[in-house]
Amino acid sequence: MKFDLNNRLKRTESYQKLREKLKRHNSERVDTKDWPRPETPKELIEHAIKGGARAFTLAYGVRASVNFCLYLIRVMRGKASMAKILDASFKNLDSLRFGAMFGLFALLWKSVNNGMRLYRGKDDRLNGLVGGAIAGLSILCEKKERRVDIAQQMLAIYNAGKARDIFYFKNGDALLFAVTCGQVLYAYTMRPETLPPDFYSFMIKAARCPQTALELNASNVRGGPVNAENAMEAIRKLRPTKHAIETVSKMAGDANIVTCEVLHPWVDGCYSTVIDRFYNVFKSFLPVYGTLHFVPMLLLRTKHFKNDPVNMLSKTALATMKSGAFLATFVTLYQYQICMHRNLYKTGLIGNFNSKYIYGLAGFFCSYPAIFLEDKKRRSELALYVLPKALTSFYKIAYSHHWIFKIKHFEVYMTSVAMGIIMSFYQEEADVLSSFVRKIMYQFFHMN
């Protein structure tokens, strides 16, 4: 075998470059001179308790305020009673759980992180890693169905590599969002039991597609016929048009596919449905997005708001409009693709093709272009919001097919691992995390 010195030198040079990227120079490290540093056990306990109490109060306040605004919207729409608004927001158990999770996390992280520093005489990444991992157990304060948040781990790894130029590909956040949405939309249509109940309920409201129609379609895709009586019962309470009633009533006893008249019985024509779906989704969720954008701004960025209220309000209003347009476009494109499939089915060009995978692919192709309506910094956040839902759904589907085995308290282990990684970066290399995550973590936990 001929020895190639040039190739060997190139490989050595590439390895040295990778080591240089992975190595963090002292000049790039976070300056810790202004951090609070308790030096005695008494100071440590006081520091941890104060930090935990502050994190609990702030997290509880944010969650309760958001719940208050969302419930107020329901009151204004005549769907809820004003008398129960305090019970639904500030007395809500979910708000207390949320606050307890943040408060306990801050208490444990500050205790372990500073305790290890005092015991070891060192202030390094290991303290943050162990402290974050132990503090991750605070996830037990939340409901079981909300614990799966391993997207945080992906966030830390992806942004760390991106910041150091180790690995990166263009529009990776949009692609991640599209892939996860493909899985979620497949579950939405075919395996809804694998999605968190509150998230599935949100999807039903956002998509504005009758749940009974979804159930009929899932049964039909698996080989069952569409019973005309069941289809008529499904549309009867949805203000169907005269055309929809006539079409469904003339269906054969057992039709081969759930038609568009069952999927959107209140609007005739698929093109009209596109306009109707975009307008109604945008109008319905604009107040929701307004709450989600404005409440954190007022509670978490109070100083910025006082210094430049006009600029902050205009930016937040624009972000709210973009978010509303994003969701409306997402839902509209998905509905349009399903309608186009039905129209092709009628022509006979695709025969009887109605695969369950169509609904996942439609989710991918509607989400990828829609996400670009959001700000760049929001794309990663949305992708990492959907990712845990997609992974949970895939895990449950795989488990139901006996492809994998079940691990008890898996979500707790993964949260501890994820938070250990995140806190080690946050303490030593906070700049590799996204600016959004850094700001949120600083507001709740400060720097030590």
CSV table of C-alpha atoms in Angstrom, one decimal:
chain,number,residue,atom,x,y,z
A,1,MET,CA,0.0,0.0,0.0
A,2,LYS,CA,1.4,3.4,-1.0
A,3,PHE,CA,1.8,5.9,1.8
A,4,ASP,CA,0.2,9.3,0.8
A,5,LEU,CA,1.9,11.9,3.0
A,6,ASN,CA,-0.2,14.8,1.6
A,7,ASN,CA,-3.5,13.1,2.6
A,8,ARG,CA,-2.1,12.3,6.0
A,9,LEU,CA,-1.1,15.9,6.6
A,10,LYS,CA,-4.6,17.1,5.5
A,11,ARG,CA,-6.3,14.8,8.0
A,12,THR,CA,-4.0,16.0,10.8
A,13,GLU,CA,-4.7,19.6,9.9
A,14,SER,CA,-8.5,19.0,9.9
A,15,TYR,CA,-8.2,17.3,13.3
A,16,GLN,CA,-6.3,20.2,14.7
A,17,LYS,CA,-8.8,22.7,13.4
A,18,LEU,CA,-11.7,20.7,15.0
A,19,ARG,CA,-9.9,20.7,18.3
A,20,GLU,CA,-9.3,24.4,18.1
A,21,LYS,CA,-13.1,25.0,17.5
A,22,LEU,CA,-14.0,22.8,20.4
A,23,LYS,CA,-11.5,24.4,22.7
A,24,ARG,CA,-12.8,27.5,24.5
A,25,HIS,CA,-10.2,30.2,25.0
A,26,ASN,CA,-10.1,32.1,28.3
A,27,SER,CA,-10.8,35.4,26.5
A,28,GLU,CA,-14.1,34.0,25.3
A,29,ARG,CA,-15.3,32.7,28.7
A,30,VAL,CA,-18.1,34.5,30.6
A,31,ASP,CA,-16.8,37.0,33.1
A,32,THR,CA,-18.1,35.9,36.5
A,33,LYS,CA,-16.7,38.8,38.7
A,34,ASP,CA,-20.2,40.4,39.1
A,35,TRP,CA,-22.0,37.2,40.0
A,36,PRO,CA,-23.3,36.7,43.5
A,37,ARG,CA,-21.0,34.2,45.2
A,38,PRO,CA,-22.1,33.0,48.6
A,39,GLU,CA,-19.0,32.0,50.6
A,40,THR,CA,-20.6,30.3,53.7
A,41,PRO,CA,-23.3,27.7,54.1
A,42,LYS,CA,-25.6,30.3,55.7
A,43,GLU,CA,-25.1,32.6,52.7
A,44,LEU,CA,-25.7,29.7,50.3
A,45,ILE,CA,-29.0,28.7,51.9
A,46,GLU,CA,-30.2,32.3,51.9
A,47,HIS,CA,-29.1,32.8,48.3
A,48,ALA,CA,-30.9,29.6,47.2
A,49,ILE,CA,-34.1,30.3,49.1
A,50,LYS,CA,-34.3,33.9,47.7
A,51,GLY,CA,-33.6,32.7,44.2
A,52,GLY,CA,-36.2,29.9,44.4
A,53,ALA,CA,-38.9,32.3,45.8
A,54,ARG,CA,-38.1,34.8,43.1
A,55,ALA,CA,-38.3,32.2,40.3
A,56,PHE,CA,-41.6,30.8,41.7
A,57,THR,CA,-43.2,34.2,42.0
A,58,LEU,CA,-42.2,35.3,38.5
A,59,ALA,CA,-43.1,31.9,36.8
A,60,TYR,CA,-46.5,31.8,38.7
A,61,GLY,CA,-47.2,35.4,37.7
A,62,VAL,CA,-46.4,34.9,34.1
A,63,ARG,CA,-48.5,31.7,33.8
A,64,ALA,CA,-51.4,33.0,35.8
A,65,SER,CA,-51.4,36.3,33.8
A,66,VAL,CA,-51.4,34.4,30.5
A,67,ASN,CA,-54.3,32.2,31.7
A,68,PHE,CA,-56.1,35.4,32.9
A,69,CYS,CA,-55.9,37.0,29.4
A,70,LEU,CA,-56.8,33.8,27.6
A,71,TYR,CA,-59.9,33.3,29.8
A,72,LEU,CA,-60.8,37.0,29.4
A,73,ILE,CA,-60.9,36.4,25.6
A,74,ARG,CA,-63.3,33.5,26.2
A,75,VAL,CA,-65.5,35.7,28.4
A,76,MET,CA,-65.6,38.4,25.7
A,77,ARG,CA,-66.7,35.7,23.2
A,78,GLY,CA,-69.5,34.6,25.5
A,79,LYS,CA,-67.9,31.2,26.0
A,80,ALA,CA,-67.1,31.5,29.8
A,81,SER,CA,-68.4,33.2,32.9
A,82,MET,CA,-66.6,36.3,34.3
A,83,ALA,CA,-67.3,35.0,37.9
A,84,LYS,CA,-64.8,32.2,37.4
A,85,ILE,CA,-61.9,34.1,35.9
A,86,LEU,CA,-59.8,34.2,39.1
A,87,ASP,CA,-60.3,30.5,39.7
A,88,ALA,CA,-59.2,29.8,36.1
A,89,SER,CA,-56.1,31.9,36.3
A,90,PHE,CA,-54.6,32.7,39.7
A,91,LYS,CA,-56.2,29.8,41.6
A,92,ASN,CA,-55.5,27.4,38.8
A,93,LEU,CA,-53.4,24.3,39.8
A,94,ASP,CA,-51.5,24.5,36.5
A,95,SER,CA,-50.2,27.9,37.4
A,96,LEU,CA,-49.0,26.7,40.8
A,97,ARG,CA,-47.4,23.7,39.3
A,98,PHE,CA,-45.6,25.8,36.8
A,99,GLY,CA,-44.3,28.2,39.5
A,100,ALA,CA,-43.3,25.3,41.7
A,101,MET,CA,-41.3,23.7,38.9
A,102,PHE,CA,-39.3,27.0,38.3
A,103,GLY,CA,-38.9,27.7,42.0
A,104,LEU,CA,-37.7,24.2,42.9
A,105,PHE,CA,-35.3,24.3,39.9
A,106,ALA,CA,-33.8,27.6,41.0
A,107,LEU,CA,-33.5,26.3,44.6
A,108,LEU,CA,-31.8,23.1,43.7
A,109,TRP,CA,-29.5,24.5,41.0
A,110,LYS,CA,-28.3,27.4,43.2
A,111,SER,CA,-27.8,25.0,46.1
A,112,VAL,CA,-25.9,22.3,44.3
A,113,ASN,CA,-23.9,24.6,42.0
A,114,ASN,CA,-22.7,26.9,44.8
A,115,GLY,CA,-22.3,24.0,47.2
A,116,MET,CA,-20.0,22.2,44.8
A,117,ARG,CA,-18.0,25.3,44.3
A,118,LEU,CA,-17.5,25.7,48.0
A,119,TYR,CA,-16.7,22.0,48.5
A,120,ARG,CA,-14.3,21.6,45.5
A,121,GLY,CA,-12.8,25.1,45.5
A,122,LYS,CA,-13.5,25.3,41.8
A,123,ASP,CA,-16.0,27.2,39.7
A,124,ASP,CA,-16.2,25.2,36.4
A,125,ARG,CA,-18.6,23.5,34.0
A,126,LEU,CA,-18.9,20.4,36.2
A,127,ASN,CA,-20.7,22.4,38.9
A,128,GLY,CA,-23.3,23.6,36.4
A,129,LEU,CA,-23.7,20.1,34.9
A,130,VAL,CA,-24.4,18.3,38.1
A,131,GLY,CA,-26.5,21.2,39.5
A,132,GLY,CA,-28.6,21.3,36.3
A,133,ALA,CA,-29.1,17.5,36.3
A,134,ILE,CA,-30.3,17.4,39.9
A,135,ALA,CA,-32.4,20.5,39.4
A,136,GLY,CA,-34.0,18.8,36.4
A,137,LEU,CA,-35.9,16.6,38.9
A,138,SER,CA,-38.1,19.6,39.5
A,139,ILE,CA,-40.0,18.5,36.4
A,140,LEU,CA,-41.8,16.1,38.7
A,141,CYS,CA,-43.9,19.2,39.9
A,142,GLU,CA,-45.6,19.2,36.5
A,143,LYS,CA,-48.2,16.8,35.1
A,144,LYS,CA,-46.9,13.6,33.6
A,145,GLU,CA,-48.1,14.5,30.1
A,146,ARG,CA,-46.2,17.8,30.2
A,147,ARG,CA,-42.8,16.4,31.3
A,148,VAL,CA,-41.4,15.4,28.0
A,149,ASP,CA,-39.3,18.4,27.1
A,150,ILE,CA,-36.2,16.8,25.7
A,151,ALA,CA,-36.2,19.4,22.9
A,152,GLN,CA,-34.1,21.6,25.3
A,153,GLN,CA,-31.3,19.1,24.9
A,154,MET,CA,-31.4,19.4,21.1
A,155,LEU,CA,-31.4,23.2,21.5
A,156,ALA,CA,-28.2,23.2,23.6
A,157,ILE,CA,-26.3,20.8,21.3
A,158,TYR,CA,-27.4,22.5,18.0
A,159,ASN,CA,-26.7,26.0,19.1
A,160,ALA,CA,-23.4,25.1,20.7
A,161,GLY,CA,-22.2,23.6,17.5
A,162,LYS,CA,-23.6,26.4,15.4
A,163,ALA,CA,-21.9,29.1,17.5
A,164,ARG,CA,-18.5,27.5,17.2
A,165,ASP,CA,-18.9,26.7,13.5
A,166,ILE,CA,-18.7,23.0,14.0
A,167,PHE,CA,-21.8,22.0,12.2
A,168,TYR,CA,-24.6,24.1,10.7
A,169,PHE,CA,-26.9,23.9,7.7
A,170,LYS,CA,-29.0,26.6,6.2
A,171,ASN,CA,-32.6,26.7,7.4
A,172,GLY,CA,-32.1,23.8,9.7
A,173,ASP,CA,-34.6,25.1,12.2
A,174,ALA,CA,-37.3,25.3,9.4
A,175,LEU,CA,-36.4,21.7,8.3
A,176,LEU,CA,-36.6,20.5,11.9
A,177,PHE,CA,-40.0,22.1,12.3
A,178,ALA,CA,-41.3,20.6,9.1
A,179,VAL,CA,-40.1,17.1,10.0
A,180,THR,CA,-41.7,17.2,13.5
A,181,CYS,CA,-44.9,18.6,12.0
A,182,GLY,CA,-45.0,15.7,9.6
A,183,GLN,CA,-45.1,13.3,12.6
A,184,VAL,CA,-47.5,15.5,14.6
A,185,LEU,CA,-50.0,15.8,11.6
A,186,TYR,CA,-49.8,12.1,11.0
A,187,ALA,CA,-50.7,11.5,14.7
A,188,TYR,CA,-53.5,14.2,14.5
A,189,THR,CA,-55.2,12.3,11.7
A,190,MET,CA,-54.4,8.7,12.4
A,191,ARG,CA,-53.2,8.3,16.0
A,192,PRO,CA,-54.6,11.1,18.1
A,193,GLU,CA,-54.2,9.1,21.3
A,194,THR,CA,-50.4,9.5,21.0
A,195,LEU,CA,-50.7,13.3,21.4
A,196,PRO,CA,-51.1,15.2,24.7
A,197,PRO,CA,-54.9,15.7,25.1
A,198,ASP,CA,-54.6,19.5,25.5
A,199,PHE,CA,-52.4,19.8,22.4
A,200,TYR,CA,-54.8,17.7,20.4
A,201,SER,CA,-57.7,19.8,21.5
A,202,PHE,CA,-55.7,22.9,20.4
A,203,MET,CA,-55.1,21.3,17.0
A,204,ILE,CA,-58.9,20.6,16.6
A,205,LYS,CA,-59.7,24.2,17.3
A,206,ALA,CA,-57.0,25.6,15.1
A,207,ALA,CA,-57.6,23.3,12.1
A,208,ARG,CA,-61.4,23.8,12.3
A,209,CYS,CA,-61.9,20.3,10.9
A,210,PRO,CA,-64.7,18.3,12.6
A,211,GLN,CA,-63.4,15.7,15.0
A,212,THR,CA,-66.0,13.3,13.8
A,213,ALA,CA,-64.8,13.7,10.2
A,214,LEU,CA,-61.2,13.0,11.3
A,215,GLU,CA,-62.4,9.8,13.1
A,216,LEU,CA,-64.4,8.7,9.9
A,217,ASN,CA,-61.3,9.3,7.8
A,218,ALA,CA,-59.0,7.4,10.1
A,219,SER,CA,-61.3,4.4,10.0
A,220,ASN,CA,-61.7,4.7,6.2
A,221,VAL,CA,-57.9,4.8,5.6
A,222,ARG,CA,-57.5,1.6,7.6
A,223,GLY,CA,-59.9,-0.1,5.2
A,224,GLY,CA,-63.3,0.6,6.6
A,225,PRO,CA,-66.1,2.0,4.4
A,226,VAL,CA,-67.6,5.4,5.0
A,227,ASN,CA,-71.1,4.9,6.2
A,228,ALA,CA,-73.4,7.5,4.7
A,229,GLU,CA,-75.6,7.7,7.9
A,230,ASN,CA,-72.5,8.4,10.0
A,231,ALA,CA,-71.3,11.0,7.6
A,232,MET,CA,-74.6,12.8,7.7
A,233,GLU,CA,-74.6,12.7,11.5
A,234,ALA,CA,-71.1,14.2,11.5
A,235,ILE,CA,-72.1,17.2,9.5
A,236,ARG,CA,-75.6,17.8,10.9
A,237,LYS,CA,-74.4,20.1,13.8
A,238,LEU,CA,-72.0,22.1,11.6
A,239,ARG,CA,-74.4,24.3,9.7
A,240,PRO,CA,-73.9,22.4,6.5
A,241,THR,CA,-74.8,24.0,3.2
A,242,LYS,CA,-77.6,22.7,1.0
A,243,HIS,CA,-75.0,21.3,-1.5
A,244,ALA,CA,-73.2,19.4,1.3
A,245,ILE,CA,-76.4,17.8,2.6
A,246,GLU,CA,-77.4,16.8,-0.9
A,247,THR,CA,-74.0,15.3,-1.7
A,248,VAL,CA,-73.7,13.4,1.5
A,249,SER,CA,-77.3,12.1,1.3
A,250,LYS,CA,-76.6,10.8,-2.2
A,251,MET,CA,-73.5,8.9,-1.2
A,252,ALA,CA,-73.6,5.2,-1.7
A,253,GLY,CA,-74.4,3.1,1.4
A,254,ASP,CA,-70.7,2.6,1.9
A,255,ALA,CA,-68.5,5.2,0.2
A,256,ASN,CA,-64.8,4.7,-0.5
A,257,ILE,CA,-63.5,8.0,0.9
A,258,VAL,CA,-64.4,10.9,3.2
A,259,THR,CA,-65.3,13.7,0.7
A,260,CYS,CA,-64.7,17.4,1.0
A,261,GLU,CA,-68.4,17.9,1.8
A,262,VAL,CA,-67.8,16.1,5.1
A,263,LEU,CA,-64.5,17.9,5.8
A,264,HIS,CA,-65.8,21.4,5.4
A,265,PRO,CA,-69.6,21.1,5.1
A,266,TRP,CA,-70.3,24.8,6.0
A,267,VAL,CA,-68.5,26.1,2.9
A,268,ASP,CA,-69.1,25.0,-0.7
A,269,GLY,CA,-66.0,24.6,-2.9
A,270,CYS,CA,-62.4,24.0,-1.9
A,271,TYR,CA,-61.1,27.4,-3.1
A,272,SER,CA,-63.7,29.2,-0.9
A,273,THR,CA,-62.6,27.0,2.0
A,274,VAL,CA,-59.1,28.3,1.6
A,275,ILE,CA,-60.3,31.9,2.1
A,276,ASP,CA,-62.6,30.9,4.9
A,277,ARG,CA,-60.0,28.9,6.7
A,278,PHE,CA,-57.3,31.6,6.6
A,279,TYR,CA,-59.6,34.4,7.7
A,280,ASN,CA,-61.1,32.5,10.6
A,281,VAL,CA,-57.9,31.0,11.9
A,282,PHE,CA,-56.2,34.4,11.8
A,283,LYS,CA,-59.1,36.2,13.5
A,284,SER,CA,-59.5,33.5,16.2
A,285,PHE,CA,-55.8,33.3,17.2
A,286,LEU,CA,-54.7,36.9,16.9
A,287,PRO,CA,-55.9,37.7,20.4
A,288,VAL,CA,-54.2,34.5,21.7
A,289,TYR,CA,-50.8,35.4,20.1
A,290,GLY,CA,-51.3,39.0,21.3
A,291,THR,CA,-51.5,37.6,24.8
A,292,LEU,CA,-48.5,35.3,24.4
A,293,HIS,CA,-46.4,38.2,23.0
A,294,PHE,CA,-47.5,41.2,25.1
A,295,VAL,CA,-47.7,39.6,28.6
A,296,PRO,CA,-44.1,38.3,28.6
A,297,MET,CA,-42.9,41.7,27.3
A,298,LEU,CA,-44.7,43.6,30.1
A,299,LEU,CA,-43.6,41.2,32.9
A,300,LEU,CA,-40.1,40.1,31.7
A,301,ARG,CA,-38.9,43.2,29.8
A,302,THR,CA,-40.4,46.0,32.0
A,303,LYS,CA,-37.3,48.1,31.9
A,304,HIS,CA,-37.0,48.0,28.1
A,305,PHE,CA,-40.7,48.8,27.8
A,306,LYS,CA,-40.4,51.9,30.1
A,307,ASN,CA,-37.3,53.2,28.2
A,308,ASP,CA,-38.8,52.8,24.7
A,309,PRO,CA,-42.5,51.9,24.8
A,310,VAL,CA,-43.3,52.9,21.2
A,311,ASN,CA,-40.6,50.7,19.7
A,312,MET,CA,-41.4,47.8,22.0
A,313,LEU,CA,-45.2,48.0,21.3
A,314,SER,CA,-44.6,48.2,17.5
A,315,LYS,CA,-42.2,45.3,17.5
A,316,THR,CA,-44.6,43.2,19.6
A,317,ALA,CA,-47.6,44.1,17.5
A,318,LEU,CA,-45.7,43.1,14.3
A,319,ALA,CA,-44.6,39.8,15.9
A,320,THR,CA,-48.2,39.1,16.8
A,321,MET,CA,-49.4,39.7,13.2
A,322,LYS,CA,-46.6,37.5,11.9
A,323,SER,CA,-47.6,34.7,14.3
A,324,GLY,CA,-51.2,34.9,13.3
A,325,ALA,CA,-50.3,34.8,9.6
A,326,PHE,CA,-48.0,31.9,10.2
A,327,LEU,CA,-50.7,29.7,11.8
A,328,ALA,CA,-53.4,30.7,9.4
A,329,THR,CA,-51.1,29.8,6.4
A,330,PHE,CA,-50.1,26.6,8.1
A,331,VAL,CA,-53.7,25.4,8.5
A,332,THR,CA,-54.9,26.7,5.1
A,333,LEU,CA,-52.1,24.9,3.2
A,334,TYR,CA,-52.8,21.7,5.0
A,335,GLN,CA,-56.5,21.8,4.3
A,336,TYR,CA,-55.8,22.7,0.6
A,337,GLN,CA,-53.5,19.7,0.1
A,338,ILE,CA,-56.2,17.3,1.5
A,339,CYS,CA,-58.8,18.9,-0.7
A,340,MET,CA,-56.5,18.5,-3.8
A,341,HIS,CA,-56.1,14.9,-2.9
A,342,ARG,CA,-59.9,14.4,-2.8
A,343,ASN,CA,-60.3,16.2,-6.2
A,344,LEU,CA,-57.6,13.9,-7.8
A,345,TYR,CA,-59.4,10.9,-6.2
A,346,LYS,CA,-62.7,12.0,-8.0
A,347,THR,CA,-61.0,12.1,-11.4
A,348,GLY,CA,-59.6,8.6,-11.0
A,349,LEU,CA,-56.0,9.7,-11.8
A,350,ILE,CA,-54.7,8.2,-8.5
A,351,GLY,CA,-57.1,5.2,-8.4
A,352,ASN,CA,-58.1,4.4,-4.9
A,353,PHE,CA,-54.9,5.7,-3.4
A,354,ASN,CA,-55.5,7.0,0.1
A,355,SER,CA,-52.5,6.1,2.2
A,356,LYS,CA,-52.2,7.1,5.8
A,357,TYR,CA,-48.7,8.6,5.0
A,358,ILE,CA,-50.4,11.3,2.8
A,359,TYR,CA,-51.4,13.1,6.0
A,360,GLY,CA,-47.9,13.2,7.4
A,361,LEU,CA,-46.4,14.4,4.1
A,362,ALA,CA,-49.0,17.1,3.9
A,363,GLY,CA,-47.9,18.2,7.3
A,364,PHE,CA,-44.3,18.5,6.2
A,365,PHE,CA,-45.1,20.4,3.0
A,366,CYS,CA,-47.5,22.9,4.7
A,367,SER,CA,-45.3,23.7,7.6
A,368,TYR,CA,-42.0,24.3,5.8
A,369,PRO,CA,-43.1,27.3,3.8
A,370,ALA,CA,-45.4,28.6,6.6
A,371,ILE,CA,-42.6,28.8,9.2
A,372,PHE,CA,-40.8,31.5,7.1
A,373,LEU,CA,-43.5,34.0,7.9
A,374,GLU,CA,-42.2,34.0,11.5
A,375,ASP,CA,-39.0,35.8,12.6
A,376,LYS,CA,-35.8,33.9,12.3
A,377,LYS,CA,-35.3,33.7,16.1
A,378,ARG,CA,-38.8,32.3,16.5
A,379,ARG,CA,-38.3,29.4,14.1
A,380,SER,CA,-36.0,27.5,16.5
A,381,GLU,CA,-38.4,28.1,19.3
A,382,LEU,CA,-41.4,26.7,17.4
A,383,ALA,CA,-39.4,23.8,16.1
A,384,LEU,CA,-38.3,22.9,19.7
A,385,TYR,CA,-41.8,23.4,20.9
A,386,VAL,CA,-43.2,20.8,18.5
A,387,LEU,CA,-40.3,18.4,18.7
A,388,PRO,CA,-41.2,16.9,22.1
A,389,LYS,CA,-44.7,16.3,20.9
A,390,ALA,CA,-43.5,14.6,17.8
A,391,LEU,CA,-41.0,12.4,19.7
A,392,THR,CA,-43.6,11.4,22.3
A,393,SER,CA,-46.0,10.5,19.5
A,394,PHE,CA,-43.4,8.5,17.6
A,395,TYR,CA,-42.3,6.8,20.8
A,396,LYS,CA,-45.9,5.7,21.7
A,397,ILE,CA,-46.5,4.4,18.1
A,398,ALA,CA,-43.2,2.5,18.2
A,399,TYR,CA,-44.1,1.0,21.6
A,400,SER,CA,-47.5,0.0,20.4
A,401,HIS,CA,-45.9,-2.0,17.6
A,402,HIS,CA,-43.4,-3.5,20.0
A,403,TRP,CA,-40.4,-1.9,18.2
A,404,ILE,CA,-39.0,-0.5,21.5
A,405,PHE,CA,-39.5,-1.2,25.2
A,406,LYS,CA,-40.9,1.2,27.7
A,407,ILE,CA,-38.6,3.0,30.2
A,408,LYS,CA,-40.3,4.1,33.4
A,409,HIS,CA,-39.9,7.9,34.1
A,410,PHE,CA,-38.0,8.3,30.8
A,411,GLU,CA,-39.1,11.9,30.6
A,412,VAL,CA,-37.5,12.7,34.0
A,413,TYR,CA,-34.2,11.1,33.1
A,414,MET,CA,-34.1,13.0,29.8
A,415,THR,CA,-35.0,16.3,31.4
A,416,SER,CA,-32.2,15.9,33.9
A,417,VAL,CA,-29.7,15.1,31.2
A,418,ALA,CA,-30.9,18.0,29.1
A,419,MET,CA,-30.9,20.5,31.9
A,420,GLY,CA,-27.4,19.4,33.0
A,421,ILE,CA,-26.1,20.1,29.5
A,422,ILE,CA,-27.9,23.4,29.3
A,423,MET,CA,-26.8,24.7,32.7
A,424,SER,CA,-23.2,23.7,32.0
A,425,PHE,CA,-23.3,25.8,28.8
A,426,TYR,CA,-25.2,28.6,30.5
A,427,GLN,CA,-22.6,28.9,33.2
A,428,GLU,CA,-19.5,28.7,31.1
A,429,GLU,CA,-20.5,29.5,27.5
A,430,ALA,CA,-23.9,31.2,27.7
A,431,ASP,CA,-23.4,32.8,24.2
A,432,VAL,CA,-23.8,29.4,22.5
A,433,LEU,CA,-27.4,29.3,23.6
A,434,SER,CA,-30.0,31.2,21.7
A,435,SER,CA,-30.6,34.8,22.8
A,436,PHE,CA,-34.2,34.0,23.7
A,437,VAL,CA,-33.2,31.1,26.0
A,438,ARG,CA,-30.4,33.3,27.6
A,439,LYS,CA,-32.9,36.1,28.3
A,440,ILE,CA,-35.5,33.8,29.8
A,441,MET,CA,-33.0,31.9,31.9
A,442,TYR,CA,-31.5,35.1,33.2
A,443,GLN,CA,-34.9,36.5,34.2
A,444,PHE,CA,-35.8,33.5,36.2
A,445,PHE,CA,-32.5,32.2,37.5
A,446,HIS,CA,-29.9,35.0,37.1
A,447,MET,CA,-26.4,33.9,36.6
A,448,ASN,CA,-25.5,31.9,39.7
